[in-house]
Amino acid sequence: MKSRPSFPAKLPSSGGQSSKPLSPATVMVSPASAGRSAPSSSTAVSSGLGLDSSAVRARMVAKLAEQGVQDPWVLQAMGQVERHRFVETALAGQAYEDTSLPIGLGQTISKPNVVARMIELLRQDATGKLGRVLEIGTGCGYQATVLSQVATEVYSIERLRGLHEKAKKNLLPFRLPNVHLILGDGMLGFSKGAPYAGIISAAGGDEVPLTWLDQLAVGARLVAPIVTASGQQALVVIRRTATGFDRQVLEAVHFVPLKSGIA
Ligand code: SAH
């Protein structure tokens, strides 16, 4: 039997000073502790702007824990980042439901459960924060913001100018100095930040581009959707070892396609 996740017992209780959301006009001090089991709570000063979504977010986090997400860093980050700020106002009411939502230009923001699952896979074995990570497919910037809480640096690349601009606008008020948004073709990875302690793709191709593998540090993992023999997408996790790559194909998923070039 799986051991019970430490959440919620070890996470800051809702309403406490330490559970203030990561929201615009919030000054964030990242967890200083290197311990995996109990990331120290973030000190955040919120202006109290807008919707009080902390209770719905806490419910979402409790559900993620029930669904098997155990990494306290991931749960804490999911509890802090205000997902409703990344979707159109008309969809804000659905922001904490376990559903993907349209973000424009035919693209979607992944379900919270999928975001949490993929980041947990990326962080397997990590004690404390991950180092530099690369995200392919910035979209609206939500996942990049979650990553900014669990990794020291985030490079996130988007091929659609409209979404790259949208993500820049969405992230601006959060003032996250460790997130770098790049307009470019993520099929080529982003060599300037390599080697990465993790690479995560929010778009699925037929195979993982070899450049991603090249840009992975030894011991690091890549998590991405790929199209399998059956024509369905599945999550693949590839870990770079000292001598090669270990590969695991996991559950079925539904992501937008990985495309080349900038548009
Ligand atoms: N992580 C995003 C999810 C966005 S959906 C979020 O939190 O909102 C996946 C994104 O991948 C889309 O915006 C799509 O345009 C982008 N994408 C597809 N192929 C790409 C490529 N080769 N390089 C960069 N981005 C790509």
mmCIF file with all atom_site columns, C-alpha atoms and ligand atoms in Angstrom, residues 103 107-109 135-143 157-160 163 184-187 202-203 256-259, ligand 1:
data_model
loop_
_atom_site.group_PDB
_atom_site.id
_atom_site.type_symbol
_atom_site.label_atom_id
_atom_site.label_alt_id
_atom_site.label_comp_id
_atom_site.label_asym_id
_atom_site.label_entity_id
_atom_site.label_seq_id
_atom_site.pdbx_PDB_ins_code
_atom_site.Cartn_x
_atom_site.Cartn_y
_atom_site.Cartn_z
_atom_site.occupancy
_atom_site.B_iso_or_equiv
_atom_site.pdbx_formal_charge
_atom_site.auth_seq_id
_atom_site.auth_comp_id
_atom_site.auth_asym_id
_atom_site.auth_atom_id
_atom_site.pdbx_PDB_model_num
ATOM   1  C CA  . ILE A 1 103 ? -6.604 29.853 -23.268 1.00 0.00 ? 103 ILE A CA  1
ATOM   2  C CA  . GLN A 1 107 ? -4.722 25.897 -26.942 1.00 0.00 ? 107 GLN A CA  1
ATOM   3  C CA  . THR A 1 108 ? -5.632 24.768 -23.439 1.00 0.00 ? 108 THR A CA  1
ATOM   4  C CA  . ILE A 1 109 ? -4.331 25.013 -19.893 1.00 0.00 ? 109 ILE A CA  1
ATOM   5  C CA  . GLU A 1 135 ? 9.093  24.060 -20.070 1.00 0.00 ? 135 GLU A CA  1
ATOM   6  C CA  . ILE A 1 136 ? 8.004  23.619 -23.678 1.00 0.00 ? 136 ILE A CA  1
ATOM   7  C CA  . GLY A 1 137 ? 4.644  25.312 -24.258 1.00 0.00 ? 137 GLY A CA  1
ATOM   8  C CA  . THR A 1 138 ? 4.237  28.347 -21.993 1.00 0.00 ? 138 THR A CA  1
ATOM   9  C CA  . GLY A 1 139 ? 0.603  28.808 -22.971 1.00 0.00 ? 139 GLY A CA  1
ATOM   10 C CA  . CYS A 1 140 ? -0.945 31.187 -20.469 1.00 0.00 ? 140 CYS A CA  1
ATOM   11 C CA  . GLY A 1 141 ? 2.014  30.842 -18.080 1.00 0.00 ? 141 GLY A CA  1
ATOM   12 C CA  . TYR A 1 142 ? 0.215  28.968 -15.284 1.00 0.00 ? 142 TYR A CA  1
ATOM   13 C CA  . GLN A 1 143 ? 2.472  25.928 -15.180 1.00 0.00 ? 143 GLN A CA  1
ATOM   14 C CA  . ILE A 1 157 ? 9.314  28.596 -24.446 1.00 0.00 ? 157 ILE A CA  1
ATOM   15 C CA  . GLU A 1 158 ? 6.205  29.209 -26.568 1.00 0.00 ? 158 GLU A CA  1
ATOM   16 C CA  . ARG A 1 159 ? 5.877  29.140 -30.362 1.00 0.00 ? 159 ARG A CA  1
ATOM   17 C CA  . LEU A 1 160 ? 2.706  31.264 -30.621 1.00 0.00 ? 160 LEU A CA  1
ATOM   18 C CA  . LEU A 1 163 ? 0.264  33.292 -26.136 1.00 0.00 ? 163 LEU A CA  1
ATOM   19 C CA  . GLY A 1 184 ? 10.719 30.277 -30.041 1.00 0.00 ? 184 GLY A CA  1
ATOM   20 C CA  . ASP A 1 185 ? 10.415 26.762 -31.344 1.00 0.00 ? 185 ASP A CA  1
ATOM   21 C CA  . GLY A 1 186 ? 10.621 24.490 -28.346 1.00 0.00 ? 186 GLY A CA  1
ATOM   22 C CA  . MET A 1 187 ? 11.368 21.500 -30.573 1.00 0.00 ? 187 MET A CA  1
ATOM   23 C CA  . ALA A 1 202 ? 2.906  20.691 -22.398 1.00 0.00 ? 202 ALA A CA  1
ATOM   24 C CA  . ALA A 1 203 ? 2.539  19.620 -26.020 1.00 0.00 ? 203 ALA A CA  1
ATOM   25 C CA  . VAL A 1 256 ? -2.345 19.752 -27.771 1.00 0.00 ? 256 VAL A CA  1
ATOM   26 C CA  . PRO A 1 257 ? 0.107  18.791 -30.526 1.00 0.00 ? 257 PRO A CA  1
ATOM   27 C CA  . LEU A 1 258 ? 3.758  19.767 -30.534 1.00 0.00 ? 258 LEU A CA  1
ATOM   28 C CA  . LYS A 1 259 ? 4.336  21.807 -33.703 1.00 0.00 ? 259 LYS A CA  1
HETATM 29 N N1  . SAH B 2 .   ? 1.777  25.010 -19.811 1.00 0.00 ? 1   SAH B N1  1
HETATM 30 C C1  . SAH B 2 .   ? 0.700  25.721 -20.450 1.00 0.00 ? 1   SAH B C1  1
HETATM 31 C C2  . SAH B 2 .   ? -0.115 24.797 -21.326 1.00 0.00 ? 1   SAH B C2  1
HETATM 32 C C3  . SAH B 2 .   ? -0.185 25.328 -22.720 1.00 0.00 ? 1   SAH B C3  1
HETATM 33 S S1  . SAH B 2 .   ? -0.804 24.237 -23.940 1.00 0.00 ? 1   SAH B S1  1
HETATM 34 C C4  . SAH B 2 .   ? -0.135 26.495 -19.457 1.00 0.00 ? 1   SAH B C4  1
HETATM 35 O O1  . SAH B 2 .   ? 0.076  26.368 -18.240 1.00 0.00 ? 1   SAH B O1  1
HETATM 36 O O2  . SAH B 2 .   ? -0.993 27.250 -19.904 1.00 0.00 ? 1   SAH B O2  1
HETATM 37 C C5  . SAH B 2 .   ? 0.668  23.821 -24.812 1.00 0.00 ? 1   SAH B C5  1
HETATM 38 C C6  . SAH B 2 .   ? 1.368  24.936 -25.523 1.00 0.00 ? 1   SAH B C6  1
HETATM 39 O O3  . SAH B 2 .   ? 2.441  24.367 -26.259 1.00 0.00 ? 1   SAH B O3  1
HETATM 40 C C7  . SAH B 2 .   ? 0.523  25.708 -26.546 1.00 0.00 ? 1   SAH B C7  1
HETATM 41 O O4  . SAH B 2 .   ? 0.470  27.043 -26.167 1.00 0.00 ? 1   SAH B O4  1
HETATM 42 C C8  . SAH B 2 .   ? 1.285  25.514 -27.855 1.00 0.00 ? 1   SAH B C8  1
HETATM 43 O O5  . SAH B 2 .   ? 1.279  26.660 -28.687 1.00 0.00 ? 1   SAH B O5  1
HETATM 44 C C9  . SAH B 2 .   ? 2.683  25.208 -27.356 1.00 0.00 ? 1   SAH B C9  1
HETATM 45 N N2  . SAH B 2 .   ? 3.563  24.542 -28.300 1.00 0.00 ? 1   SAH B N2  1
HETATM 46 C C10 . SAH B 2 .   ? 3.303  23.548 -29.197 1.00 0.00 ? 1   SAH B C10 1
HETATM 47 N N3  . SAH B 2 .   ? 4.417  23.235 -29.890 1.00 0.00 ? 1   SAH B N3  1
HETATM 48 C C11 . SAH B 2 .   ? 5.417  24.046 -29.426 1.00 0.00 ? 1   SAH B C11 1
HETATM 49 C C12 . SAH B 2 .   ? 6.795  24.215 -29.745 1.00 0.00 ? 1   SAH B C12 1
HETATM 50 N N4  . SAH B 2 .   ? 7.401  23.501 -30.700 1.00 0.00 ? 1   SAH B N4  1
HETATM 51 N N5  . SAH B 2 .   ? 7.494  25.146 -29.070 1.00 0.00 ? 1   SAH B N5  1
HETATM 52 C C13 . SAH B 2 .   ? 6.921  25.892 -28.120 1.00 0.00 ? 1   SAH B C13 1
HETATM 53 N N6  . SAH B 2 .   ? 5.625  25.792 -27.764 1.00 0.00 ? 1   SAH B N6  1
HETATM 54 C C14 . SAH B 2 .   ? 4.873  24.875 -28.415 1.00 0.00 ? 1   SAH B C14 1
#
